């Protein structure tokens, strides 16, 4: 394998830190040249030193002087702000861009990485939720392969190795069901932030943990899978599988089902995305099959309307998934800030989907405008 120079966008978050763990375990294969973070400047500076990074970007411009000073005795170049984030994703110092940022903010850096024909290890699913319709053709045209990091999509990607996509009958995305799997509608009205943040199987950042509790995360993943693997939403089935043993499956036209199983350890899909088609050793716990049970059930979109709203958005198409994402970001942020209740999240998203004007074929600039307009409306509904 040739040595890859990595840009890790969102290096201080959960996926970013685990990406650096993987990179550190194979110093002959990976050189970390670019690191970016939104606000966690102290960890960013530590990472820059540990990996002798060429360039760092801090998203929050107010923190620029702190980072600059902390790294003043190093050769690391320091930049700040959104434009710099976008710019470094296309840097000539980089072969592979790991997009581990959260939300819409990942979109434009990813576009710039594609425009510069980088390999994309995609962890920022919102990129494809919002703009998959334009991103996928662009990545094919410019020879910028997009490899999934999301565990479900990695499982499907692994199950498809050696198969033809024409042989796919359907994709089966598994969902842990989140902490409220067995809550009644009434119980859901009164759940607390702390309860929502205690995910039964995965340790992740706050935003995605809330998205998992509402099942919006699974809705996003349906959209992500549709673009990544070129299938219709009706050919993607979601099954609740509380054990999180099977990370997702592919059913083929002859009825065979292939699945990828493992412990819930994100380093595996991260490492596979970076080393594919090679599969390298990874230390860690191994699945004890004798202690696992495989149980599956259909998700309940009556109790978890976010999943239904995601299907609605993708069937509507155009700018609807962009509205879905922006409204969700604002509603989740408000829930984390204890300004709204858990059941207000789908209420706000549905209102935005009802009220924002439909656009059939938005450009990248239109997405930016639609995102801003939806955020404004969603904020007014809080
Ligand atoms: Mn996932």
Coordinates of C-alpha atoms and ligand atoms in Angstrom, one line a residue:
X1 CA 0.0 0.0 0.0
X2 CA 1.2 3.5 -0.8
X3 CA 1.4 5.9 2.1
X4 CA -1.7 8.2 2.3
X5 CA -1.6 11.8 3.5
X6 CA -4.7 12.4 5.5
X7 CA -6.8 15.4 6.2
X8 CA -9.1 14.8 9.2
X9 CA -11.9 17.2 9.3
X10 CA -13.4 17.3 12.7
X11 CA -10.4 15.6 14.3
X12 CA -11.4 16.3 18.0
X13 CA -14.8 14.6 17.7
X14 CA -15.5 10.9 18.4
X15 CA -14.8 9.7 14.8
X16 CA -11.9 12.1 14.4
X17 CA -10.1 10.9 17.5
X18 CA -10.6 7.2 16.5
X19 CA -9.3 8.0 13.0
X20 CA -6.1 9.4 14.5
X21 CA -5.9 6.2 16.6
X22 CA -6.0 4.1 13.4
X23 CA -3.5 6.4 11.7
X24 CA -1.1 6.2 14.7
X25 CA -1.2 2.4 14.7
X26 CA 0.1 2.3 11.1
X27 CA 2.6 5.2 10.9
X28 CA 4.1 3.6 7.7
X29 CA 0.8 3.9 5.9
X30 CA -0.6 7.2 7.1
X31 CA 0.8 10.7 7.4
X32 CA -1.6 13.1 9.1
X33 CA -1.1 16.5 7.3
X34 CA -4.3 18.4 8.0
X35 CA -6.4 18.6 11.1
X36 CA -9.5 20.8 11.7
X37 CA -11.7 21.4 14.7
X38 CA -14.6 23.7 15.4
X39 CA -14.0 24.9 19.0
X40 CA -11.8 22.3 20.9
X41 CA -8.6 24.2 20.3
X42 CA -6.6 22.6 23.1
X43 CA -7.1 19.1 21.8
X44 CA -6.5 20.3 18.3
X45 CA -3.1 21.7 19.3
X46 CA -2.1 18.5 21.1
X47 CA -3.0 16.5 18.0
X48 CA -1.1 18.9 15.8
X49 CA 2.0 18.2 17.9
X50 CA 1.5 14.4 18.2
X51 CA 1.2 14.1 14.4
X52 CA 3.5 17.0 13.4
X53 CA 0.7 18.3 11.3
X54 CA 1.4 20.5 8.3
X55 CA -1.8 22.6 8.7
X56 CA -4.5 23.1 11.3
X57 CA -7.8 25.0 11.0
X58 CA -9.9 26.1 13.9
X59 CA -13.5 26.8 12.8
X60 CA -14.3 29.5 15.4
X61 CA -12.3 32.5 14.3
X62 CA -12.3 33.9 17.9
X63 CA -9.9 31.1 18.9
X64 CA -7.4 31.7 16.2
X65 CA -4.9 33.6 18.3
X66 CA -5.0 30.9 21.0
X67 CA -4.1 28.2 18.5
X68 CA -1.5 30.4 16.8
X69 CA 0.2 31.1 20.1
X70 CA 0.0 27.5 21.3
X71 CA 1.7 26.3 18.2
X72 CA 4.1 29.2 17.7
X73 CA 7.2 27.0 18.4
X74 CA 6.2 24.5 15.7
X75 CA 6.2 24.5 11.9
X76 CA 2.4 24.0 11.8
X77 CA 0.5 26.5 9.7
X78 CA -2.7 27.8 11.5
X79 CA -5.9 29.1 9.8
X80 CA -9.4 29.9 11.0
X81 CA -12.9 30.1 9.7
X82 CA -15.2 28.3 7.3
X83 CA -13.5 29.3 4.1
X84 CA -10.2 27.9 5.3
X85 CA -11.9 24.7 6.3
X86 CA -13.2 24.4 2.7
X87 CA -9.9 25.3 1.3
X88 CA -7.7 22.8 3.2
X89 CA -10.0 19.9 2.1
X90 CA -8.7 20.4 -1.4
X91 CA -5.0 20.9 -0.3
X92 CA -2.2 19.4 -2.5
X93 CA -0.7 18.0 0.8
X94 CA -3.6 15.6 1.0
X95 CA -4.6 12.3 -0.7
X96 CA -7.6 11.3 1.5
X97 CA -10.1 13.4 3.3
X98 CA -11.9 12.0 6.3
X99 CA -15.0 14.0 6.8
X100 CA -15.8 13.6 10.5
X101 CA -17.5 17.0 11.0
X102 CA -21.2 17.1 12.1
X103 CA -24.0 18.5 10.1
X104 CA -24.4 20.8 7.1
X105 CA -21.0 22.4 7.8
X106 CA -19.4 19.3 6.2
X107 CA -21.0 19.9 2.8
X108 CA -18.8 22.5 1.2
X109 CA -15.4 21.1 2.4
X110 CA -16.5 17.8 0.9
X111 CA -17.4 19.4 -2.4
X112 CA -14.0 21.0 -2.6
X113 CA -12.3 17.7 -1.8
X114 CA -14.2 16.1 -4.6
X115 CA -13.4 19.0 -7.0
X116 CA -9.7 18.2 -6.2
X117 CA -10.2 14.5 -6.8
X118 CA -9.4 13.4 -3.3
X119 CA -10.5 10.1 -1.9
X120 CA -13.3 10.7 0.6
X121 CA -13.8 8.6 3.7
X122 CA -17.3 9.8 4.4
X123 CA -18.4 10.0 8.0
X124 CA -20.4 13.2 7.6
X125 CA -23.7 11.6 6.4
X126 CA -25.4 15.0 6.2
X127 CA -23.4 15.7 3.0
X128 CA -25.3 13.0 1.2
X129 CA -28.6 13.7 2.9
X130 CA -28.6 17.3 1.8
X131 CA -27.0 17.0 -1.6
X132 CA -26.5 13.4 -2.6
X133 CA -28.2 14.0 -5.9
X134 CA -25.3 16.3 -7.0
X135 CA -22.5 14.9 -4.9
X136 CA -22.5 11.4 -6.3
X137 CA -22.4 12.3 -10.0
X138 CA -19.7 14.9 -9.2
X139 CA -17.5 12.3 -7.4
X140 CA -17.8 10.0 -10.4
X141 CA -17.0 12.7 -12.9
X142 CA -13.9 13.9 -11.0
X143 CA -12.7 10.4 -10.0
X144 CA -13.0 11.1 -6.3
X145 CA -14.2 7.9 -4.7
X146 CA -16.5 8.1 -1.7
X147 CA -16.0 5.3 0.8
X148 CA -18.4 5.0 3.7
X149 CA -17.3 5.2 7.4
X150 CA -20.8 5.0 8.8
X151 CA -20.9 1.5 10.3
X152 CA -24.1 0.4 8.5
X153 CA -22.9 1.6 5.1
X154 CA -19.5 0.1 5.8
X155 CA -21.2 -3.2 6.5
X156 CA -23.1 -3.0 3.2
X157 CA -19.9 -2.0 1.4
X158 CA -18.1 -5.0 2.9
X159 CA -21.0 -7.3 2.0
X160 CA -20.8 -6.1 -1.6
X161 CA -17.1 -6.9 -2.0
X162 CA -16.9 -9.2 -5.0
X163 CA -20.6 -8.7 -5.9
X164 CA -22.3 -6.8 -8.7
X165 CA -24.7 -4.1 -7.7
X166 CA -27.2 -5.4 -10.3
X167 CA -27.5 -8.5 -8.1
X168 CA -28.9 -6.5 -5.1
X169 CA -32.5 -7.2 -4.2
X170 CA -32.6 -5.0 -1.2
X171 CA -30.4 -3.4 1.5
X172 CA -31.3 -4.1 5.2
X173 CA -30.1 -1.3 7.5
X174 CA -30.1 -2.4 11.2
X175 CA -31.0 0.1 14.0
X176 CA -30.3 -0.4 17.6
X177 CA -33.6 1.4 18.3
X178 CA -32.0 3.8 20.7
X179 CA -32.7 4.3 24.4
X180 CA -36.5 4.7 23.9
X181 CA -37.2 1.5 21.9
X182 CA -39.9 0.3 24.3
X183 CA -41.3 3.7 25.4
X184 CA -45.0 4.4 24.8
X185 CA -46.0 7.6 23.0
X186 CA -46.9 9.1 26.4
X187 CA -43.6 8.2 28.0
X188 CA -41.8 9.8 25.1
X189 CA -43.3 13.2 25.9
X190 CA -41.4 13.4 29.2
X191 CA -38.0 11.9 28.4
X192 CA -35.1 14.0 29.6
X193 CA -31.9 15.0 27.8
X194 CA -29.8 12.7 30.0
X195 CA -32.0 9.7 29.1
X196 CA -31.8 10.6 25.4
X197 CA -28.0 10.8 25.6
X198 CA -27.5 7.4 27.1
X199 CA -27.3 5.2 23.9
X200 CA -27.5 1.5 24.6
X201 CA -24.7 0.3 22.3
X202 CA -22.6 3.1 20.8
X203 CA -20.7 5.9 22.4
X204 CA -20.9 8.9 20.0
X205 CA -21.2 12.7 19.9
X206 CA -24.3 14.4 21.3
X207 CA -26.0 15.3 18.0
X208 CA -25.9 11.8 16.5
X209 CA -26.9 10.3 19.8
X210 CA -30.1 12.4 19.9
X211 CA -30.6 11.6 16.2
X212 CA -30.4 7.9 17.2
X213 CA -33.0 8.3 19.9
X214 CA -35.5 9.9 17.5
X215 CA -34.5 7.4 14.7
X216 CA -33.7 10.4 12.5
X217 CA -30.2 9.0 12.2
X218 CA -31.7 5.9 10.6
X219 CA -33.8 8.1 8.3
X220 CA -30.6 9.9 7.3
X221 CA -28.9 6.6 6.8
X222 CA -31.6 5.4 4.4
X223 CA -30.9 8.5 2.3
X224 CA -27.2 8.0 2.6
X225 CA -27.5 4.4 1.5
X226 CA -29.7 5.2 -1.4
X227 CA -27.0 7.6 -2.9
X228 CA -24.0 5.5 -2.0
X229 CA -25.3 2.2 -3.5
X230 CA -27.6 3.6 -6.2
X231 CA -30.8 1.9 -4.9
X232 CA -34.4 3.2 -4.5
X233 CA -35.7 4.1 -1.0
X234 CA -38.3 1.3 -1.4
X235 CA -35.4 -1.2 -1.8
X236 CA -34.0 -0.2 1.6
X237 CA -35.5 -1.9 4.7
X238 CA -34.9 -0.7 8.2
X239 CA -34.9 -3.4 11.0
X240 CA -34.6 -2.8 14.7
X241 CA -31.9 -5.0 16.0
X242 CA -31.2 -4.1 19.6
X243 CA -28.1 -6.3 20.0
X244 CA -26.1 -4.2 17.4
X245 CA -24.3 -7.4 16.4
X246 CA -25.1 -7.2 12.7
X247 CA -24.2 -3.8 11.4
X248 CA -26.3 -4.2 8.2
X249 CA -27.0 -6.6 5.4
X250 CA -27.5 -7.1 1.7
X251 CA -30.2 -9.4 0.3
X252 CA -29.4 -10.6 -3.3
X253 CA -31.7 -11.6 -6.1
X254 CA -31.2 -15.3 -5.4
X255 CA -32.4 -14.8 -1.8
X256 CA -28.9 -15.0 -0.2
X257 CA -28.3 -12.5 2.6
X258 CA -24.8 -11.3 3.4
X259 CA -24.1 -9.5 6.7
X260 CA -21.2 -8.0 8.5
X261 CA -21.0 -8.5 12.2
X262 CA -18.7 -7.3 14.9
X263 CA -18.4 -5.5 18.2
X264 CA -19.5 -1.8 18.1
X265 CA -16.1 -0.4 17.4
X266 CA -15.9 2.4 14.9
X267 CA -12.2 1.9 14.3
X268 CA -13.1 -1.1 12.1
X269 CA -15.2 0.8 9.5
X270 CA -12.7 3.8 9.7
X271 CA -9.7 1.5 9.1
X272 CA -11.5 -0.4 6.3
X273 CA -12.5 2.9 4.6
X274 CA -8.8 3.9 4.6
X275 CA -7.2 0.6 3.6
X276 CA -9.8 -0.9 1.3
X277 CA -9.4 -3.2 -0.6
X278 CA -6.8 -4.4 2.0
X279 CA -8.0 -5.7 5.4
X280 CA -5.4 -5.1 8.1
X281 CA -5.1 -6.4 11.7
X282 CA -7.0 -4.4 14.3
X283 CA -6.5 -5.0 18.0
X284 CA -9.6 -5.0 20.2
X285 CA -12.4 -7.1 21.6
X286 CA -13.8 -9.9 19.4
X287 CA -17.4 -10.8 19.1
X288 CA -18.4 -13.6 21.4
X289 CA -21.1 -15.3 19.2
X290 CA -22.2 -17.6 22.0
X291 CA -23.2 -14.6 24.0
X292 CA -25.2 -12.9 21.3
X293 CA -28.8 -13.2 20.2
X294 CA -30.1 -12.1 16.8
X295 CA -33.5 -10.5 17.2
X296 CA -35.2 -8.2 14.7
X297 CA -38.4 -6.2 14.5
X298 CA -40.0 -3.5 12.3
X299 CA -39.5 0.1 13.4
X300 CA -42.6 2.0 14.7
X301 CA -42.9 5.2 12.7
X302 CA -45.9 6.2 14.8
X303 CA -43.9 6.5 17.9
X304 CA -40.8 7.6 16.0
X305 CA -42.1 10.0 13.3
X306 CA -38.7 11.2 12.3
X307 CA -38.1 8.1 10.3
X308 CA -41.4 8.7 8.4
X309 CA -40.4 12.3 7.8
X310 CA -37.1 11.2 6.3
X311 CA -38.9 8.9 3.8
X312 CA -41.3 11.7 3.0
X313 CA -38.3 14.1 2.3
X314 CA -36.5 11.6 0.0
X315 CA -39.7 10.8 -1.9
X316 CA -40.4 14.5 -2.4
X317 CA -36.8 15.0 -3.5
X318 CA -35.4 18.3 -4.6
X319 CA -34.6 20.6 -1.6
X320 CA -36.8 18.6 0.9
X321 CA -33.9 16.5 2.3
X322 CA -32.0 19.8 2.8
X323 CA -35.0 21.2 4.7
X324 CA -35.2 18.0 6.7
X325 CA -31.6 18.2 7.8
X326 CA -31.6 22.0 8.6
X327 CA -34.8 21.7 10.7
X328 CA -33.4 18.7 12.5
X329 CA -30.1 20.5 13.3
X330 CA -32.0 23.4 14.9
X331 CA -34.5 21.2 16.7
X332 CA -31.8 18.9 18.1
X333 CA -29.7 21.9 19.2
X334 CA -32.7 23.3 21.0
X335 CA -33.4 20.0 22.7
X336 CA -29.8 19.7 23.8
X337 CA -30.2 23.3 25.2
X338 CA -33.3 22.2 27.0
X339 CA -35.4 24.7 25.2
X340 CA -37.9 22.2 23.7
X341 CA -39.1 18.7 24.5
X342 CA -38.3 15.4 22.8
X343 CA -41.6 15.3 20.8
X344 CA -41.1 18.9 19.6
X345 CA -38.3 17.7 17.4
X346 CA -40.5 16.0 14.7
X347 CA -43.1 18.7 15.1
X348 CA -40.7 21.4 14.1
X349 CA -39.3 19.3 11.2
X350 CA -42.7 18.5 9.8
X351 CA -43.7 22.2 9.9
X352 CA -40.6 23.2 8.0
X353 CA -41.2 20.4 5.4
X354 CA -44.8 21.8 5.0
X355 CA -43.9 25.4 4.7
X356 CA -40.5 25.8 2.9
X357 CA -41.1 26.3 -0.8
X358 CA -40.3 23.2 -3.0
X359 CA -37.4 23.4 -5.4
X360 CA -37.0 20.6 -7.8
X361 CA -33.3 20.8 -8.8
X362 CA -31.3 23.0 -6.4
X363 CA -27.8 24.1 -7.1
X364 CA -25.1 24.0 -4.4
X365 CA -25.8 27.7 -3.8
X366 CA -29.5 27.0 -3.5
X367 CA -28.7 24.4 -0.8
X368 CA -26.9 27.1 1.1
X369 CA -29.9 29.5 0.9
X370 CA -32.4 26.7 1.7
X371 CA -30.4 25.7 4.7
X372 CA -30.4 29.3 6.0
X373 CA -34.1 29.9 5.3
X374 CA -35.1 26.6 7.1
X375 CA -32.9 27.4 10.1
X376 CA -34.7 30.7 10.4
X377 CA -38.1 29.1 10.2
X378 CA -37.2 26.3 12.6
X379 CA -35.9 28.8 15.2
X380 CA -39.1 30.8 15.0
X381 CA -41.0 27.6 15.8
X382 CA -39.1 27.0 19.1
Ligands
LIG1 MN1 -24.6 4.7 11.6

